[in-house]
Short mmCIF file of C-alpha atoms and ligand atoms in Angstrom, two decimals:
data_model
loop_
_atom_site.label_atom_id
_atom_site.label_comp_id
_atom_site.label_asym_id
_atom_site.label_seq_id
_atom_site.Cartn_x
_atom_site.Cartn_y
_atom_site.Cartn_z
CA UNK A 300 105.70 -62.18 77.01
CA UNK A 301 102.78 -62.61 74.58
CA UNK A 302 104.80 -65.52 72.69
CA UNK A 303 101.34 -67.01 71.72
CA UNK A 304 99.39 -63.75 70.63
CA UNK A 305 102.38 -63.31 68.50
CA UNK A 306 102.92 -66.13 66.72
CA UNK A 307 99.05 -66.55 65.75
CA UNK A 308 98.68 -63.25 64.70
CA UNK A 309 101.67 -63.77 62.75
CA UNK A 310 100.18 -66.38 60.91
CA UNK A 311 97.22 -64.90 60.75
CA UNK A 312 99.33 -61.92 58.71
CA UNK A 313 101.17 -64.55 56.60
CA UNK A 314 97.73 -65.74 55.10
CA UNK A 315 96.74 -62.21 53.47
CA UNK A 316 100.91 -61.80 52.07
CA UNK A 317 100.37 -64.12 48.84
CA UNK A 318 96.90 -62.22 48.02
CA UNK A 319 97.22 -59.17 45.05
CA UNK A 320 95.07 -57.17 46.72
CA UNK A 321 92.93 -57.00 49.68
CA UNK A 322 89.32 -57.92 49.24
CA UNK A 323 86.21 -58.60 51.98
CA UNK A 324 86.81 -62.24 50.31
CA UNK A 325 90.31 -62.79 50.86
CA UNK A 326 90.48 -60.90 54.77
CA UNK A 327 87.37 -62.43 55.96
CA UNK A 328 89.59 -65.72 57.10
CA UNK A 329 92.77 -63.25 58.45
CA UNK A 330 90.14 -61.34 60.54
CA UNK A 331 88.47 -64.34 62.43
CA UNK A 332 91.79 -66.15 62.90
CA UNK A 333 92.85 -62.22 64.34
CA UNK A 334 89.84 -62.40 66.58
CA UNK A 335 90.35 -65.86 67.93
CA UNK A 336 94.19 -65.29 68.89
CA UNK A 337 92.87 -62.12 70.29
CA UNK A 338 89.99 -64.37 72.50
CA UNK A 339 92.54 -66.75 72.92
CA UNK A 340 95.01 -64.50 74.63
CA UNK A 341 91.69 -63.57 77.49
CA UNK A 342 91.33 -60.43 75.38
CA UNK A 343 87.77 -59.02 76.62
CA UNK A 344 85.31 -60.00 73.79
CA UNK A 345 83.68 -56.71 73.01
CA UNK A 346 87.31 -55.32 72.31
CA UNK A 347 88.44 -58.31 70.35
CA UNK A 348 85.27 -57.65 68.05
CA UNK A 349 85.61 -54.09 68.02
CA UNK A 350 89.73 -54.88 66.91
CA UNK A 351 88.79 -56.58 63.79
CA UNK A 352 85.78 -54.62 62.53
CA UNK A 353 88.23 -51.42 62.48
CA UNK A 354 90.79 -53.54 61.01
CA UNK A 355 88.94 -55.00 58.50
CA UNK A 356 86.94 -50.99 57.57
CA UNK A 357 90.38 -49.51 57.62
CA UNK A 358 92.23 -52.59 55.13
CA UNK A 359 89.34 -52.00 52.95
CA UNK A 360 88.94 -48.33 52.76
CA UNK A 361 92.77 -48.44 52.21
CA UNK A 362 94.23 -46.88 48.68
CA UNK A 363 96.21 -50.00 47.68
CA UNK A 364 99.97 -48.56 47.27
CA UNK A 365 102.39 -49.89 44.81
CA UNK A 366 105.05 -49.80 46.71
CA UNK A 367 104.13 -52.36 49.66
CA UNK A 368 102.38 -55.65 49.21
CA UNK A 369 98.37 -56.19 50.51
CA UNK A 370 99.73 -58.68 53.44
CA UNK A 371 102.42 -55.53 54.98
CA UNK A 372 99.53 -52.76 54.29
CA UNK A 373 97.83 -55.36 56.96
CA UNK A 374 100.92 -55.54 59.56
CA UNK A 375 100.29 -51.69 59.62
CA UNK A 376 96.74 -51.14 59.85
CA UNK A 377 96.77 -53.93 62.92
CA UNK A 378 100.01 -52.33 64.41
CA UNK A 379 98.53 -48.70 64.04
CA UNK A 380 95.16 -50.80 65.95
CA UNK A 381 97.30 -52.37 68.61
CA UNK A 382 98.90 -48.92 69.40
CA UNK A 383 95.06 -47.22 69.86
CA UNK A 384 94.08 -49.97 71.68
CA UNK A 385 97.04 -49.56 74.39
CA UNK A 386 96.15 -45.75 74.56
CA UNK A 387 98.77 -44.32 71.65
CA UNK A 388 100.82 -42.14 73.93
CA UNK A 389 102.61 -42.78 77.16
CA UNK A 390 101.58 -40.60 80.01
CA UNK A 391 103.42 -39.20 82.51
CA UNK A 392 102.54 -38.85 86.68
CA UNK A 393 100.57 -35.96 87.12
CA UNK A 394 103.07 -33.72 88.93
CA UNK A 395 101.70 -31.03 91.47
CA UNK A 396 103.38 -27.76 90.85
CA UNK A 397 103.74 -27.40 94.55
CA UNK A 398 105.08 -29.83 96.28
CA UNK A 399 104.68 -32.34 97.83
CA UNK A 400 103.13 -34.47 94.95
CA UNK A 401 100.93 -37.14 96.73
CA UNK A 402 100.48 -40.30 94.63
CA UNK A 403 97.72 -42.99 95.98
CA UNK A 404 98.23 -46.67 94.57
CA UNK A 405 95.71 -49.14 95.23
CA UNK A 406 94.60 -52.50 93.96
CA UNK A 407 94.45 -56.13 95.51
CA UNK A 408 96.51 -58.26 97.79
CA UNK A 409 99.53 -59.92 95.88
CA UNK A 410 99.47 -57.68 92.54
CA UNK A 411 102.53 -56.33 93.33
CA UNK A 412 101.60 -52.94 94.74
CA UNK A 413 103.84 -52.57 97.82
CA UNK A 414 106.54 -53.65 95.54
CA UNK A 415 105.64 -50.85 92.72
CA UNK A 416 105.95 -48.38 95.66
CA UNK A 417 109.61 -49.22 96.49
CA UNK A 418 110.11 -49.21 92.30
CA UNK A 419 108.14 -46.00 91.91
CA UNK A 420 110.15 -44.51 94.76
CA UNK A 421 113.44 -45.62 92.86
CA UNK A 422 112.52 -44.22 89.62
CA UNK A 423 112.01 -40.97 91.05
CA UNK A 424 114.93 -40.97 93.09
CA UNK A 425 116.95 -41.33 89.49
CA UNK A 426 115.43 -38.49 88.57
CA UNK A 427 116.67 -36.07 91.49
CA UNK A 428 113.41 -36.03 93.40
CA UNK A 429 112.99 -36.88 97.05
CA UNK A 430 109.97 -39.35 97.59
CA UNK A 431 108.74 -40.65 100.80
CA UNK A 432 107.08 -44.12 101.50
CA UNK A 433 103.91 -43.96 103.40
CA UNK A 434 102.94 -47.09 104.84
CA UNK A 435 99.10 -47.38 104.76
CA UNK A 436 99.11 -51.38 104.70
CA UNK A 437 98.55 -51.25 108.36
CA UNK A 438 96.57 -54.59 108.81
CA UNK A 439 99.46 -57.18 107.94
CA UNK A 440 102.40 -56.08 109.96
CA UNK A 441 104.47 -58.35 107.34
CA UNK A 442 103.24 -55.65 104.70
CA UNK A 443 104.68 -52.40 106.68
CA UNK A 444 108.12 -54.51 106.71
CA UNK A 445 108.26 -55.56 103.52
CA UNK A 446 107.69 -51.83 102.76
CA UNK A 447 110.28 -50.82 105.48
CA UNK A 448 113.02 -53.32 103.82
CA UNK A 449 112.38 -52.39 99.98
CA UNK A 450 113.14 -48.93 101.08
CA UNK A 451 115.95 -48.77 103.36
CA UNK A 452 117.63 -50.69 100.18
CA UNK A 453 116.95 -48.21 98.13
CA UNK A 454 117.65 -45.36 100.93
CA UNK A 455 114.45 -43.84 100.26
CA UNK A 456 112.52 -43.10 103.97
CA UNK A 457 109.10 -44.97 105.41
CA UNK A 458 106.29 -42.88 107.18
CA UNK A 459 104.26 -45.22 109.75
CA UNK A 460 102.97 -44.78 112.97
CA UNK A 461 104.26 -47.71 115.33
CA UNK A 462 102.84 -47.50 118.94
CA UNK A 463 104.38 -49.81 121.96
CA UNK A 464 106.18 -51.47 118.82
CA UNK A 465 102.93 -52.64 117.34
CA UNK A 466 101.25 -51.06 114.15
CA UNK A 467 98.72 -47.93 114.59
CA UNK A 468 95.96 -49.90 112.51
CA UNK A 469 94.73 -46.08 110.88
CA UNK A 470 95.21 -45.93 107.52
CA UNK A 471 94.14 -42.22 106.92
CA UNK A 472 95.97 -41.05 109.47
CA UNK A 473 99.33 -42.55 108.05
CA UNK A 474 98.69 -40.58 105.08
CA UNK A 475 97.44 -37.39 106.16
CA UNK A 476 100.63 -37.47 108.50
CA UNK A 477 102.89 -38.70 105.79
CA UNK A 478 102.13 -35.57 104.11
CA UNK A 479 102.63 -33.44 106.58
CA UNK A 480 106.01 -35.05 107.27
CA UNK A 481 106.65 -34.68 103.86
CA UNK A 482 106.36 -30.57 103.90
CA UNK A 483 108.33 -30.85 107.48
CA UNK A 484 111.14 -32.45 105.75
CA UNK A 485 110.90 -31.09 102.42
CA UNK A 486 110.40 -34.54 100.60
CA UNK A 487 108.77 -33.67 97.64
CA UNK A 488 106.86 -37.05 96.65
CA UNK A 489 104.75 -38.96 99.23
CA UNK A 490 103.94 -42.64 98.02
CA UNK A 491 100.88 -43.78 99.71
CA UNK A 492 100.98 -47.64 99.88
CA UNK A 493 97.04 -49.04 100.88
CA UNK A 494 95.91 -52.22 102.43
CA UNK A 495 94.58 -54.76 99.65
CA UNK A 496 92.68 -57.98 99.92
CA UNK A 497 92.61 -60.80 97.69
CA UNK A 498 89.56 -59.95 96.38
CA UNK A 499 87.02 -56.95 95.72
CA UNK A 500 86.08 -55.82 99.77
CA UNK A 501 83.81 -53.11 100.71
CA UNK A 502 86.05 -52.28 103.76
CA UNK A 503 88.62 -52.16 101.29
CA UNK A 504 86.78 -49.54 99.05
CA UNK A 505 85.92 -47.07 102.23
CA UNK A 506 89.27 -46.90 103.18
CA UNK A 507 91.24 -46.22 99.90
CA UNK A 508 88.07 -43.77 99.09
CA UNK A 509 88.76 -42.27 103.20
CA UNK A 510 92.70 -42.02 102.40
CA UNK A 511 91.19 -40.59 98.97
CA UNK A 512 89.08 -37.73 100.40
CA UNK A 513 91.69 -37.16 103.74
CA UNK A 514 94.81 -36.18 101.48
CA UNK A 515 93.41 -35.25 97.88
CA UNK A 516 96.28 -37.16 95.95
CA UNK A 517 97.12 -35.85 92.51
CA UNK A 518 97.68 -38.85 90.97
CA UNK A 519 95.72 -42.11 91.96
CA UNK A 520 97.50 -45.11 90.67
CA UNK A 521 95.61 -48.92 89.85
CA UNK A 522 97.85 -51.64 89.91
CA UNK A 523 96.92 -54.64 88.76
CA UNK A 524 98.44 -58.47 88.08
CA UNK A 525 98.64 -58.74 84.12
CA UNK A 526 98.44 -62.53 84.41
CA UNK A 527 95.14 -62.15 85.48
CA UNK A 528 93.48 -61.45 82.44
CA UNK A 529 89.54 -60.88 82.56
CA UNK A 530 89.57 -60.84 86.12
CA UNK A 531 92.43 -57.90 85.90
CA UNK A 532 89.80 -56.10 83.74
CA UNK A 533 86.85 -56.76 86.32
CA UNK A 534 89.26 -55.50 89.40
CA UNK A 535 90.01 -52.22 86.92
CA UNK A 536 86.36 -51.21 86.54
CA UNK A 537 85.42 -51.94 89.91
CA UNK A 538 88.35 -49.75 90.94
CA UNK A 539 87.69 -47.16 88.70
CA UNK A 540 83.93 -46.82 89.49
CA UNK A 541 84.86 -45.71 93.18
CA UNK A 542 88.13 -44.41 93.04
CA UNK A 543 88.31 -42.38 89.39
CA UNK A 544 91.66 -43.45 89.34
CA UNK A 545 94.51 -41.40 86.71
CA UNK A 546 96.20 -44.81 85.60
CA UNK A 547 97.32 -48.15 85.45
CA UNK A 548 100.00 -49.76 86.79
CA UNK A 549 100.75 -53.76 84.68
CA UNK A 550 102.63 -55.59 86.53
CA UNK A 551 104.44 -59.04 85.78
CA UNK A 552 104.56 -58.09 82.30
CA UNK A 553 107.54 -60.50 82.37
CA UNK A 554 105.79 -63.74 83.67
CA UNK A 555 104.07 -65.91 80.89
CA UNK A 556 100.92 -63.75 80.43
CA UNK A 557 98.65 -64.09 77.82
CA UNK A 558 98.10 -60.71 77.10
CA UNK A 559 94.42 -60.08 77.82
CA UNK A 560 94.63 -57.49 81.25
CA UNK A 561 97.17 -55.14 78.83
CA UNK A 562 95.11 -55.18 75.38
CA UNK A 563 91.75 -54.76 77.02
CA UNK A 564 91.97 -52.50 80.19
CA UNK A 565 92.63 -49.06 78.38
CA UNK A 566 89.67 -49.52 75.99
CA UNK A 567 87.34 -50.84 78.97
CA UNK A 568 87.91 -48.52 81.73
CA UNK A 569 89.37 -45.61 79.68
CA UNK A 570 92.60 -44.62 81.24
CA UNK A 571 95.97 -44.97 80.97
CA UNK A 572 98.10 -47.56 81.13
CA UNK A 573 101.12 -45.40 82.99
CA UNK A 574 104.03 -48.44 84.10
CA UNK A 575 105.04 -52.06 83.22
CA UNK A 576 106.46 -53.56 85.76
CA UNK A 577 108.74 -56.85 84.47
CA UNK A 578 110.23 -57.72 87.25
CA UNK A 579 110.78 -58.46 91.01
CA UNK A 580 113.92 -56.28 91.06
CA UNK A 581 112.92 -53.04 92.12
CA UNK A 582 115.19 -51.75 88.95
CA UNK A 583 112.10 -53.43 86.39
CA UNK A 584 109.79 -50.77 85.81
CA UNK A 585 109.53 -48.94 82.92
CA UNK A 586 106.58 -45.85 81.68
CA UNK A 587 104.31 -47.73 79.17
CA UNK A 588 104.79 -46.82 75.68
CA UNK A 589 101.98 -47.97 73.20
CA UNK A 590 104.01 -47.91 70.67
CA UNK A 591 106.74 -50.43 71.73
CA UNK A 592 104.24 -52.36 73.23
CA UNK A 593 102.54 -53.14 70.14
CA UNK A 594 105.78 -53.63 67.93
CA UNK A 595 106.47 -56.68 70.70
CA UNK A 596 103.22 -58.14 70.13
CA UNK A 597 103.74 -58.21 66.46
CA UNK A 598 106.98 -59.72 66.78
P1 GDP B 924 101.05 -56.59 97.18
O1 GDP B 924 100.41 -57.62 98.06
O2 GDP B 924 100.11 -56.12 96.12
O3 GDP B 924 101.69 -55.48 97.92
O4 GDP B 924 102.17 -57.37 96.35
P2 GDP B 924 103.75 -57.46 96.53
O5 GDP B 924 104.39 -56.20 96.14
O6 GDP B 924 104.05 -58.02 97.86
O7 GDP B 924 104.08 -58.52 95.39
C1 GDP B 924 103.59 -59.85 95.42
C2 GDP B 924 104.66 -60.75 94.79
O8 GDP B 924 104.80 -60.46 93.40
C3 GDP B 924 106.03 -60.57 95.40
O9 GDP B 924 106.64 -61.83 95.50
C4 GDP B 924 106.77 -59.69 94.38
O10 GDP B 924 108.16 -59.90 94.39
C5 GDP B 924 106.15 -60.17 93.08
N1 GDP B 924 106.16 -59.16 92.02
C6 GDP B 924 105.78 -57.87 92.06
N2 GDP B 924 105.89 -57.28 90.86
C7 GDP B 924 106.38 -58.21 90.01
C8 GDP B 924 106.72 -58.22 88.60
O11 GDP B 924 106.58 -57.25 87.86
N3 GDP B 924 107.18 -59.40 88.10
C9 GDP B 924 107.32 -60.52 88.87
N4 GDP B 924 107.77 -61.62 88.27
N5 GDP B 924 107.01 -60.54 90.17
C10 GDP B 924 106.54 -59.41 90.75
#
C-alpha cells in the first residue's frame, strides 16, 4: 500500500537531513518534490497545495531545537500534516441508545459494499451485538445471494422479501421491514445493504435518499473503492451532497493503490474516514486510525 508515496516522500525528507537549519531557500526544493509525489499518488490538487503551504509555514515558524536535526523536525511537521489531513481521530459508529441501531451504506456497483456489510456485521458480532443483514440490492438477484452466502458464513441473519421465489424489487420496503423485524426479534443492529450502479444514477440517488427518509438511519455509511483515486473523491461529494452521509468506508486499502481517494476525501467532503477494508476475507476490516495511517505512509 502506498509503496510509491512513500518512497518519494522519503526522499523528498532525505534532501532537507544534511541542511543546519531550515530556511525558505533550502525547503523550497523538499516542498515541490512533496507536492509532486503527493500529485503523483492522484492526490486532489487543491489538497496537495494546501499540504505543502502548511508544511512549509509550520517548518518555518518552527523554534529550531537542539536536540533533533532540521531534516527529522520535517518528518514531524509532515507526519503531524498527514494525520490532519486523514481527520486526526478515529471515529466510532454512531450508536442509537435505543435499539435497534440502523446503519445505511451506500456507494457504487463493485466498491465492495455488500461485502463491507457481511464484514461490518462480523465486527459487531465480536463485539456481543446482534446485527441483522437487510438486503436492499433487490435489482441483481446475484447481489441478495451474495449477501445471503456472506452471512450464513458468518451466522449472522438476512432480511429480504422473496415472493413466488423471485425478489420483491422494493427497496424501502426491505428496510422499513428489516427494522421492524429487527425490534420483533430483538436484533439490535440492522445493516441496510442498497442497490449501486457503476456509475453516478439518478434512480440510484432517489432510492438510497427514499430508504433514507423511510427508516431515519443513525449512521449513513459511503463506501468507496480506494483504487479509484479522483474519481473516488468525485463519487464522495456527489454522495455527500444528497445523502449527508456520517462516514467513509476505504476499501481495498490492500490492492496497489496510489493513495489519492484516502489523503484527499476527508479534507474534500469533510467527514470521516470510519473503516479500511484490506481485504476480501470478511475478517479484513479494521476502524481507521489517522494516526497509523500516516506513520505507514511515511514508512
Ligand atoms: P458491491 O458491488 O459494491 O456490493 O461490491 P462487492 O462487495 O461485491 O465487492 C466487489 C469485489 O471486490 C468482490 O470481488 C469483493 O470480494 C472485492 N472486495 C471487496 N472489498 C475488498 C477489499 O477490501 N480488498 C480486496 N482486495 N477486494 C475486495
Amino acid at each position: 500500500m502506498f509503496e510509491s508515496l512513500t518512497e518519494k516522500l522519503e526522499a523528498a525528507l532525505k534532501s532537507v537531513s544534511g541542511q543546519g537549519r531550515i530556511t525558505e531557500l533550502n525547503i523550497a526544493g523538499t516542498m515541490r518534490e512533496i507536492r509532486r509525489a503527493l500529485l503523483e499518488a492522484d492526490v486532489n490538487y487543491q489538497v496537495a497545495r494546501e499540504f505543502t503551504e502548511r508544511v512549509k509555514e509550520k517548518a518555518l515558524g518552527t523554534k529550531v531545537l537542539s536536540s533533533v536535526s532540521p531534516g527529522q523536525q520535517l518528518v514531524k511537521i509532515v507526519y503531524d500534516e498527514l494525520v490532519r489531513l486523514l481527520g486526526s481521530e478515529q471515529v466510532d459508529i454512531n450508536l442509537s441508545p435505543t435499539p435497534p441501531t440502523v446503519i445505511l451504506v451506500a456507494g457504487l456497483q463493485g466498491s465492495g459494499k455488500t461485502t463491507f456489510c457481511a464484514k461490518l456485521a462480523l465486527y459487531f458480532k465480536k463485539k456481543g451485538r446482534a446485527p441483522l443483514l437487510a438486503a436492499a440490492d433487490v435489482y441483481r438477484p446475484a447481489a441478495v445471494e451474495q449477501l445471503k452466502t456472506l452471512a450464513a458464513s458468518i451466522n449472522v441473519p438476512v432480511y429480504s422479501i422473496e415472493e413466488n421465489g423471485q425478489v420483491v424489487q422494493d427497496a424501502v420496503r426491505v428496510a422499513r421491514e428489516a427494522v421492524q423485524e429487527a425490534r420483533r426479534t430483538a436484533r439490535d443492529i440492522v445493516i441496510i445493504d442498497t442497490a449501486g450502479r457503476l456509475h453516478i444514477d439518478e434512480a440510484m440517488m432517489q432510492e438510497v435518499e427514499q430508504i433514507k427518509e423511510a427508516v431515519r438511519p443513525h449512521e449513513i455509511l459511503f463506501v468507496v473503492d480506494s483504487m479509484t483515486g479522483q474519481d473516488a473523491v468525485n463519487t464522495a461529494k456527489a454522495f455527500n451532497e444528497r445523502l449527508d452521509f456520517d462516514g467513509v468506508v476505504l476499501t481495498k486499502l490492500d490492492g496497489d493503490t496510489r493513495g489519492g481517494a484516502a489523503l484527499s476525501i476527508r479534507s474534500v467532503v469533510n467527514k470521516p474516514i470510519k473503516f479500511a477494508s484490506t481485504g476480501e476475507k470478511l475478517d479484513a476490516l479494521t476502524p481507521f486510525y489517522p494516526d497509523r495511517m500516516a506513520q505507514r505512509i511515511l514508512g
